[in-house]
Amino acid sequence: NAGVTQTPKFRVLKTGQSMTLLCAQDMNHEYMYWYRQDPGMGLRLIHYSVGEGTTAKGEVPDGYNVSRLKKQNFLLGLESAAPSQTSVYFCASSYTFHSPGDYEQYFGPGTRLTVT
Amino acid sequence: GDSVTQMEGPVTLSEEAFLTINCTYTATGYPSLFWYVQYPGEGLQLLLKATKADDKGSNKGFEATYRKETTSFHLEKGSVQVSDSAVYFCALGHMLGGGNKLTFGTGTQLKVEL
């Protein structure tokens, strides 16, 4: 049981290049999330998905796209990378809730992305 | 909107010292409150949680009590160890289409020295 895994662990891009970050979970979770972590700002939600084939915007979605073609995978795409997208990206997943507030999100190890 | 405010770090303590990391929040309704811990080079792990007012969450010697009257969820531990060195995030959770939207504080780095 690997939990939540992310690929790649590190990446350096030039401005304008594109890339896709892959998140995979083996816990049969319905919900998946992408966050970015920046110094002094905590984690901010980029996009999320409440099930296979569905996605929605979080608080900082601009410049990113996502897809959830399979329940276990959640992809984050950068079509034209910018230096402002230099960050650490975390994927998370969670169960459908059974009682209000009584659930947790499980996080992957992160991808460190640098855009030059 | 929702927000979480944590004390700034880094916090440096000697082993066996008492730890308090302050966390206050602003939210509508009745959020759940969480403390997550991030060890160097790793993702976040849930440390403890509380789902309603006056609940106390506890795990690995850490405790936090959900205080609705002061909108606070301070993290405490009676005797810290070097292995507790990490970044601690306070977060509040609200419903998000059936899932859980987490709003995080900025994190507090804890360094414990021998």
PDB file of C-alpha atoms in Angstrom:
ATOM      1  CA  ASN A   1       0.000   0.000   0.000  1.00  0.00           C
ATOM      2  CA  ALA A   2       1.974   3.009  -1.294  1.00  0.00           C
ATOM      3  CA  GLY A   3      -0.590   5.674  -0.291  1.00  0.00           C
ATOM      4  CA  VAL A   4      -0.204   8.830  -2.387  1.00  0.00           C
ATOM      5  CA  THR A   5       2.723   8.995  -4.811  1.00  0.00           C
ATOM      6  CA  GLN A   6       3.897  11.870  -7.000  1.00  0.00           C
ATOM      7  CA  THR A   7       6.029  11.934 -10.132  1.00  0.00           C
ATOM      8  CA  PRO A   8       8.534  13.508 -10.627  1.00  0.00           C
ATOM      9  CA  LYS A   9      10.172  14.530  -7.343  1.00  0.00           C
ATOM     10  CA  PHE A  10      12.146  17.401  -8.867  1.00  0.00           C
ATOM     11  CA  ARG A  11      11.993  19.309 -12.148  1.00  0.00           C
ATOM     12  CA  VAL A  12      13.575  22.383 -13.668  1.00  0.00           C
ATOM     13  CA  LEU A  13      11.750  24.095 -16.538  1.00  0.00           C
ATOM     14  CA  LYS A  14      12.504  27.079 -18.711  1.00  0.00           C
ATOM     15  CA  THR A  15       9.898  29.815 -19.024  1.00  0.00           C
ATOM     16  CA  GLY A  16       7.293  28.825 -21.604  1.00  0.00           C
ATOM     17  CA  GLN A  17       7.862  25.073 -21.385  1.00  0.00           C
ATOM     18  CA  SER A  18       5.067  22.705 -20.460  1.00  0.00           C
ATOM     19  CA  MET A  19       4.924  19.720 -18.152  1.00  0.00           C
ATOM     20  CA  THR A  20       2.549  17.380 -16.359  1.00  0.00           C
ATOM     21  CA  LEU A  21       2.760  16.297 -12.733  1.00  0.00           C
ATOM     22  CA  LEU A  22       1.264  12.911 -11.936  1.00  0.00           C
ATOM     23  CA  CYS A  23      -0.424  11.963  -8.687  1.00  0.00           C
ATOM     24  CA  ALA A  24      -1.541   8.422  -7.947  1.00  0.00           C
ATOM     25  CA  GLN A  25      -3.353   6.961  -4.923  1.00  0.00           C
ATOM     26  CA  ASP A  26      -4.126   3.347  -4.099  1.00  0.00           C
ATOM     27  CA  MET A  27      -6.626   3.947  -1.272  1.00  0.00           C
ATOM     28  CA  ASN A  28      -9.733   4.094  -3.501  1.00  0.00           C
ATOM     29  CA  HIS A  29     -10.359   7.704  -2.431  1.00  0.00           C
ATOM     30  CA  GLU A  30     -13.044   9.683  -4.205  1.00  0.00           C
ATOM     31  CA  TYR A  31     -11.515  13.115  -3.681  1.00  0.00           C
ATOM     32  CA  MET A  32      -8.162  14.392  -4.865  1.00  0.00           C
ATOM     33  CA  TYR A  33      -6.509  17.790  -4.538  1.00  0.00           C
ATOM     34  CA  TRP A  34      -3.512  19.756  -5.827  1.00  0.00           C
ATOM     35  CA  TYR A  35      -1.834  22.335  -3.599  1.00  0.00           C
ATOM     36  CA  ARG A  36       1.179  24.572  -3.943  1.00  0.00           C
ATOM     37  CA  GLN A  37       3.390  25.466  -1.013  1.00  0.00           C
ATOM     38  CA  ASP A  38       5.290  28.744  -0.981  1.00  0.00           C
ATOM     39  CA  PRO A  39       7.434  30.235   1.807  1.00  0.00           C
ATOM     40  CA  GLY A  40       5.362  32.231   4.276  1.00  0.00           C
ATOM     41  CA  MET A  41       2.077  31.325   2.596  1.00  0.00           C
ATOM     42  CA  GLY A  42       1.191  27.844   3.761  1.00  0.00           C
ATOM     43  CA  LEU A  43      -0.551  25.559   1.273  1.00  0.00           C
ATOM     44  CA  ARG A  44      -2.994  26.915  -1.271  1.00  0.00           C
ATOM     45  CA  LEU A  45      -5.514  24.833  -3.219  1.00  0.00           C
ATOM     46  CA  ILE A  46      -5.049  24.902  -6.992  1.00  0.00           C
ATOM     47  CA  HIS A  47      -7.688  22.449  -8.257  1.00  0.00           C
ATOM     48  CA  TYR A  48      -9.588  19.531  -6.854  1.00  0.00           C
ATOM     49  CA  SER A  49     -11.706  16.604  -8.006  1.00  0.00           C
ATOM     50  CA  VAL A  50     -14.696  14.983  -6.331  1.00  0.00           C
ATOM     51  CA  GLY A  51     -14.675  11.936  -8.583  1.00  0.00           C
ATOM     52  CA  GLU A  52     -13.514  10.395 -11.827  1.00  0.00           C
ATOM     53  CA  GLY A  53     -14.142  12.731 -14.745  1.00  0.00           C
ATOM     54  CA  THR A  54     -14.850  15.800 -12.578  1.00  0.00           C
ATOM     55  CA  THR A  55     -12.590  18.731 -11.670  1.00  0.00           C
ATOM     56  CA  ALA A  56     -13.079  22.142 -10.074  1.00  0.00           C
ATOM     57  CA  LYS A  57     -11.054  25.286  -9.396  1.00  0.00           C
ATOM     58  CA  GLY A  58      -9.516  26.062  -6.047  1.00  0.00           C
ATOM     59  CA  GLU A  59      -8.217  29.402  -4.855  1.00  0.00           C
ATOM     60  CA  VAL A  60      -5.200  29.753  -7.230  1.00  0.00           C
ATOM     61  CA  PRO A  61      -6.127  27.939 -10.496  1.00  0.00           C
ATOM     62  CA  ASP A  62      -4.701  30.364 -13.083  1.00  0.00           C
ATOM     63  CA  GLY A  63      -1.979  28.883 -15.284  1.00  0.00           C
ATOM     64  CA  TYR A  64      -2.841  25.275 -14.393  1.00  0.00           C
ATOM     65  CA  ASN A  65      -5.098  22.600 -15.825  1.00  0.00           C
ATOM     66  CA  VAL A  66      -6.050  19.219 -14.387  1.00  0.00           C
ATOM     67  CA  SER A  67      -7.583  15.948 -15.468  1.00  0.00           C
ATOM     68  CA  ARG A  68      -9.030  12.951 -13.614  1.00  0.00           C
ATOM     69  CA  LEU A  69      -9.537  10.269 -16.259  1.00  0.00           C
ATOM     70  CA  LYS A  70      -9.064   7.421 -13.789  1.00  0.00           C
ATOM     71  CA  LYS A  71     -10.158   7.378 -10.162  1.00  0.00           C
ATOM     72  CA  GLN A  72      -6.658   6.684  -8.891  1.00  0.00           C
ATOM     73  CA  ASN A  73      -4.852   9.375 -10.908  1.00  0.00           C
ATOM     74  CA  PHE A  74      -4.969  13.170 -10.841  1.00  0.00           C
ATOM     75  CA  LEU A  75      -2.793  15.092 -13.310  1.00  0.00           C
ATOM     76  CA  LEU A  76      -1.680  18.713 -12.975  1.00  0.00           C
ATOM     77  CA  GLY A  77      -0.553  20.463 -16.163  1.00  0.00           C
ATOM     78  CA  LEU A  78       1.381  23.644 -16.763  1.00  0.00           C
ATOM     79  CA  GLU A  79       0.900  24.692 -20.399  1.00  0.00           C
ATOM     80  CA  SER A  80       3.373  27.588 -20.395  1.00  0.00           C
ATOM     81  CA  ALA A  81       5.479  27.706 -17.246  1.00  0.00           C
ATOM     82  CA  ALA A  82       6.309  31.029 -15.585  1.00  0.00           C
ATOM     83  CA  PRO A  83       8.835  31.830 -12.821  1.00  0.00           C
ATOM     84  CA  SER A  84       5.878  32.600 -10.504  1.00  0.00           C
ATOM     85  CA  GLN A  85       5.033  28.895 -10.665  1.00  0.00           C
ATOM     86  CA  THR A  86       8.271  27.940  -8.915  1.00  0.00           C
ATOM     87  CA  SER A  87       6.970  26.116  -5.873  1.00  0.00           C
ATOM     88  CA  VAL A  88       6.558  22.782  -4.145  1.00  0.00           C
ATOM     89  CA  TYR A  89       3.432  20.973  -5.340  1.00  0.00           C
ATOM     90  CA  PHE A  90       1.547  18.552  -3.147  1.00  0.00           C
ATOM     91  CA  CYS A  91      -1.179  16.158  -4.104  1.00  0.00           C
ATOM     92  CA  ALA A  92      -3.665  14.877  -1.532  1.00  0.00           C
ATOM     93  CA  SER A  93      -6.650  12.547  -1.445  1.00  0.00           C
ATOM     94  CA  SER A  94      -9.521  11.827   0.919  1.00  0.00           C
ATOM     95  CA  TYR A  95     -12.576   9.613   1.405  1.00  0.00           C
ATOM     96  CA  THR A  96     -16.134  10.723   0.924  1.00  0.00           C
ATOM     97  CA  PHE A  97     -17.088  12.082   4.307  1.00  0.00           C
ATOM     98  CA  HIS A  98     -19.310  10.085   6.647  1.00  0.00           C
ATOM     99  CA  SER A  99     -19.920  12.818   9.215  1.00  0.00           C
ATOM    100  CA  PRO A 100     -19.299  16.539   8.986  1.00  0.00           C
ATOM    101  CA  GLY A 101     -15.643  17.389   9.443  1.00  0.00           C
ATOM    102  CA  ASP A 102     -14.605  13.866  10.382  1.00  0.00           C
ATOM    103  CA  TYR A 103     -12.093  13.070   7.702  1.00  0.00           C
ATOM    104  CA  GLU A 104      -8.494  13.798   6.777  1.00  0.00           C
ATOM    105  CA  GLN A 105      -6.514  14.381   3.646  1.00  0.00           C
ATOM    106  CA  TYR A 106      -3.549  12.129   2.833  1.00  0.00           C
ATOM    107  CA  PHE A 107      -0.616  13.885   1.237  1.00  0.00           C
ATOM    108  CA  GLY A 108       2.045  12.804  -1.231  1.00  0.00           C
ATOM    109  CA  PRO A 109       5.756  13.616  -0.763  1.00  0.00           C
ATOM    110  CA  GLY A 110       5.705  16.639  -3.081  1.00  0.00           C
ATOM    111  CA  THR A 111       7.284  17.778  -6.350  1.00  0.00           C
ATOM    112  CA  ARG A 112       9.791  20.619  -6.248  1.00  0.00           C
ATOM    113  CA  LEU A 113       9.479  22.664  -9.453  1.00  0.00           C
ATOM    114  CA  THR A 114      11.814  25.463 -10.486  1.00  0.00           C
ATOM    115  CA  VAL A 115      11.026  27.663 -13.486  1.00  0.00           C
ATOM    116  CA  THR A 116      13.946  29.743 -14.773  1.00  0.00           C
TER     117      THR A 116
ATOM    118  CA  GLY B   1     -13.599  34.004   4.015  1.00  0.00           C
ATOM    119  CA  ASP B   2     -11.833  31.397   6.128  1.00  0.00           C
ATOM    120  CA  SER B   3      -8.379  32.157   7.478  1.00  0.00           C
ATOM    121  CA  VAL B   4      -5.871  30.673   9.918  1.00  0.00           C
ATOM    122  CA  THR B   5      -3.189  32.610  11.778  1.00  0.00           C
ATOM    123  CA  GLN B   6      -0.220  30.878  13.370  1.00  0.00           C
ATOM    124  CA  MET B   7       2.674  32.216  15.384  1.00  0.00           C
ATOM    125  CA  GLU B   8       5.755  32.920  13.331  1.00  0.00           C
ATOM    126  CA  GLY B   9       8.778  30.704  13.646  1.00  0.00           C
ATOM    127  CA  PRO B  10      11.244  29.329  13.925  1.00  0.00           C
ATOM    128  CA  VAL B  11      10.675  28.201  17.482  1.00  0.00           C
ATOM    129  CA  THR B  12      13.839  26.799  19.069  1.00  0.00           C
ATOM    130  CA  LEU B  13      13.563  24.726  22.257  1.00  0.00           C
ATOM    131  CA  SER B  14      15.776  22.492  24.331  1.00  0.00           C
ATOM    132  CA  GLU B  15      14.838  18.844  24.643  1.00  0.00           C
ATOM    133  CA  GLU B  16      12.208  18.205  27.348  1.00  0.00           C
ATOM    134  CA  ALA B  17      10.952  21.812  27.216  1.00  0.00           C
ATOM    135  CA  PHE B  18       7.241  22.657  27.053  1.00  0.00           C
ATOM    136  CA  LEU B  19       5.863  23.553  23.635  1.00  0.00           C
ATOM    137  CA  THR B  20       3.022  25.871  22.700  1.00  0.00           C
ATOM    138  CA  ILE B  21       2.277  26.896  19.107  1.00  0.00           C
ATOM    139  CA  ASN B  22      -0.575  29.360  18.891  1.00  0.00           C
ATOM    140  CA  CYS B  23      -3.283  29.096  16.246  1.00  0.00           C
ATOM    141  CA  THR B  24      -6.373  31.262  15.814  1.00  0.00           C
ATOM    142  CA  TYR B  25      -8.944  31.104  13.060  1.00  0.00           C
ATOM    143  CA  THR B  26     -11.722  33.016  11.337  1.00  0.00           C
ATOM    144  CA  ALA B  27     -14.527  31.011   9.806  1.00  0.00           C
ATOM    145  CA  THR B  28     -18.256  30.916   9.298  1.00  0.00           C
ATOM    146  CA  GLY B  29     -20.277  28.029  10.579  1.00  0.00           C
ATOM    147  CA  TYR B  30     -18.705  25.105  12.390  1.00  0.00           C
ATOM    148  CA  PRO B  31     -15.392  24.089  10.881  1.00  0.00           C
ATOM    149  CA  SER B  32     -13.218  21.172  11.941  1.00  0.00           C
ATOM    150  CA  LEU B  33      -9.697  21.967  13.094  1.00  0.00           C
ATOM    151  CA  PHE B  34      -6.496  20.103  12.352  1.00  0.00           C
ATOM    152  CA  TRP B  35      -2.800  20.111  13.076  1.00  0.00           C
ATOM    153  CA  TYR B  36      -0.572  18.678  10.359  1.00  0.00           C
ATOM    154  CA  VAL B  37       3.172  18.026  10.670  1.00  0.00           C
ATOM    155  CA  GLN B  38       5.735  18.109   7.872  1.00  0.00           C
ATOM    156  CA  TYR B  39       9.109  16.453   8.449  1.00  0.00           C
ATOM    157  CA  PRO B  40      12.023  17.531   6.230  1.00  0.00           C
ATOM    158  CA  GLY B  41      11.620  16.362   2.640  1.00  0.00           C
ATOM    159  CA  GLU B  42       8.223  14.774   3.257  1.00  0.00           C
ATOM    160  CA  GLY B  43       4.564  15.539   2.699  1.00  0.00           C
ATOM    161  CA  LEU B  44       2.132  16.597   5.412  1.00  0.00           C
ATOM    162  CA  GLN B  45       0.811  14.093   7.932  1.00  0.00           C
ATOM    163  CA  LEU B  46      -2.215  14.545  10.133  1.00  0.00           C
ATOM    164  CA  LEU B  47      -1.103  14.972  13.745  1.00  0.00           C
ATOM    165  CA  LEU B  48      -4.465  15.519  15.461  1.00  0.00           C
ATOM    166  CA  LYS B  49      -7.932  16.885  14.860  1.00  0.00           C
ATOM    167  CA  ALA B  50     -11.058  18.177  16.608  1.00  0.00           C
ATOM    168  CA  THR B  51     -14.466  18.318  14.973  1.00  0.00           C
ATOM    169  CA  LYS B  52     -16.526  20.419  17.409  1.00  0.00           C
ATOM    170  CA  ALA B  53     -16.190  22.997  20.170  1.00  0.00           C
ATOM    171  CA  ASP B  54     -14.463  21.800  23.378  1.00  0.00           C
ATOM    172  CA  ASP B  55     -13.143  18.661  21.682  1.00  0.00           C
ATOM    173  CA  LYS B  56      -9.531  17.834  22.528  1.00  0.00           C
ATOM    174  CA  GLY B  57      -7.395  16.186  19.888  1.00  0.00           C
ATOM    175  CA  SER B  58      -4.318  14.279  20.987  1.00  0.00           C
ATOM    176  CA  ASN B  59      -1.589  12.148  19.446  1.00  0.00           C
ATOM    177  CA  LYS B  60       2.049  11.295  20.232  1.00  0.00           C
ATOM    178  CA  GLY B  61       1.994  13.498  23.347  1.00  0.00           C
ATOM    179  CA  PHE B  62       0.631  16.526  21.453  1.00  0.00           C
ATOM    180  CA  GLU B  63      -2.723  18.054  22.415  1.00  0.00           C
ATOM    181  CA  ALA B  64      -4.980  20.847  21.173  1.00  0.00           C
ATOM    182  CA  THR B  65      -8.431  21.951  22.346  1.00  0.00           C
ATOM    183  CA  TYR B  66     -11.059  23.498  20.048  1.00  0.00           C
ATOM    184  CA  ARG B  67     -11.999  26.784  21.762  1.00  0.00           C
ATOM    185  CA  LYS B  68     -14.916  28.394  19.960  1.00  0.00           C
ATOM    186  CA  GLU B  69     -15.136  31.342  22.378  1.00  0.00           C
ATOM    187  CA  THR B  70     -11.555  32.397  21.604  1.00  0.00           C
ATOM    188  CA  THR B  71     -11.480  30.902  18.061  1.00  0.00           C
ATOM    189  CA  SER B  72      -8.258  29.122  18.932  1.00  0.00           C
ATOM    190  CA  PHE B  73      -6.655  25.686  18.564  1.00  0.00           C
ATOM    191  CA  HIS B  74      -3.257  25.957  20.234  1.00  0.00           C
ATOM    192  CA  LEU B  75      -0.865  23.008  19.978  1.00  0.00           C
ATOM    193  CA  GLU B  76       0.901  21.876  23.170  1.00  0.00           C
ATOM    194  CA  LYS B  77       3.341  19.198  24.218  1.00  0.00           C
ATOM    195  CA  GLY B  78       4.717  18.756  27.697  1.00  0.00           C
ATOM    196  CA  SER B  79       8.208  17.528  26.808  1.00  0.00           C
ATOM    197  CA  VAL B  80       9.577  17.862  23.277  1.00  0.00           C
ATOM    198  CA  GLN B  81      12.182  15.600  21.709  1.00  0.00           C
ATOM    199  CA  VAL B  82      14.725  16.214  18.958  1.00  0.00           C
ATOM    200  CA  SER B  83      12.590  13.987  16.728  1.00  0.00           C
ATOM    201  CA  ASP B  84       9.734  16.541  16.996  1.00  0.00           C
ATOM    202  CA  SER B  85      11.722  19.001  14.866  1.00  0.00           C
ATOM    203  CA  ALA B  86       9.457  19.737  11.904  1.00  0.00           C
ATOM    204  CA  VAL B  87       7.072  22.315  10.470  1.00  0.00           C
ATOM    205  CA  TYR B  88       3.610  22.373  12.051  1.00  0.00           C
ATOM    206  CA  PHE B  89       0.536  23.591  10.168  1.00  0.00           C
ATOM    207  CA  CYS B  90      -2.780  24.524  11.697  1.00  0.00           C
ATOM    208  CA  ALA B  91      -5.731  24.103   9.339  1.00  0.00           C
ATOM    209  CA  LEU B  92      -9.478  24.407   9.345  1.00  0.00           C
ATOM    210  CA  GLY B  93     -11.794  22.263   7.299  1.00  0.00           C
ATOM    211  CA  HIS B  94     -15.117  22.998   5.709  1.00  0.00           C
ATOM    212  CA  MET B  95     -17.323  20.995   3.424  1.00  0.00           C
ATOM    213  CA  LEU B  96     -16.382  21.158  -0.244  1.00  0.00           C
ATOM    214  CA  GLY B  97     -18.897  19.319  -2.404  1.00  0.00           C
ATOM    215  CA  GLY B  98     -18.848  16.461   0.074  1.00  0.00           C
ATOM    216  CA  GLY B  99     -15.110  16.524   0.511  1.00  0.00           C
ATOM    217  CA  ASN B 100     -13.002  18.586   2.841  1.00  0.00           C
ATOM    218  CA  LYS B 101     -11.607  21.993   1.937  1.00  0.00           C
ATOM    219  CA  LEU B 102      -8.603  22.730   4.106  1.00  0.00           C
ATOM    220  CA  THR B 103      -7.415  26.276   4.774  1.00  0.00           C
ATOM    221  CA  PHE B 104      -3.872  26.264   6.122  1.00  0.00           C
ATOM    222  CA  GLY B 105      -1.877  28.617   8.279  1.00  0.00           C
ATOM    223  CA  THR B 106       1.600  29.600   7.139  1.00  0.00           C
ATOM    224  CA  GLY B 107       3.330  26.963   9.248  1.00  0.00           C
ATOM    225  CA  THR B 108       5.600  27.166  12.286  1.00  0.00           C
ATOM    226  CA  GLN B 109       9.030  25.603  12.192  1.00  0.00           C
ATOM    227  CA  LEU B 110      10.099  23.887  15.396  1.00  0.00           C
ATOM    228  CA  LYS B 111      13.731  23.112  16.141  1.00  0.00           C
ATOM    229  CA  VAL B 112      14.534  21.024  19.202  1.00  0.00           C
ATOM    230  CA  GLU B 113      18.146  20.931  20.385  1.00  0.00           C
ATOM    231  CA  LEU B 114      19.928  18.643  22.847  1.00  0.00           C
TER     232      LEU B 114
END
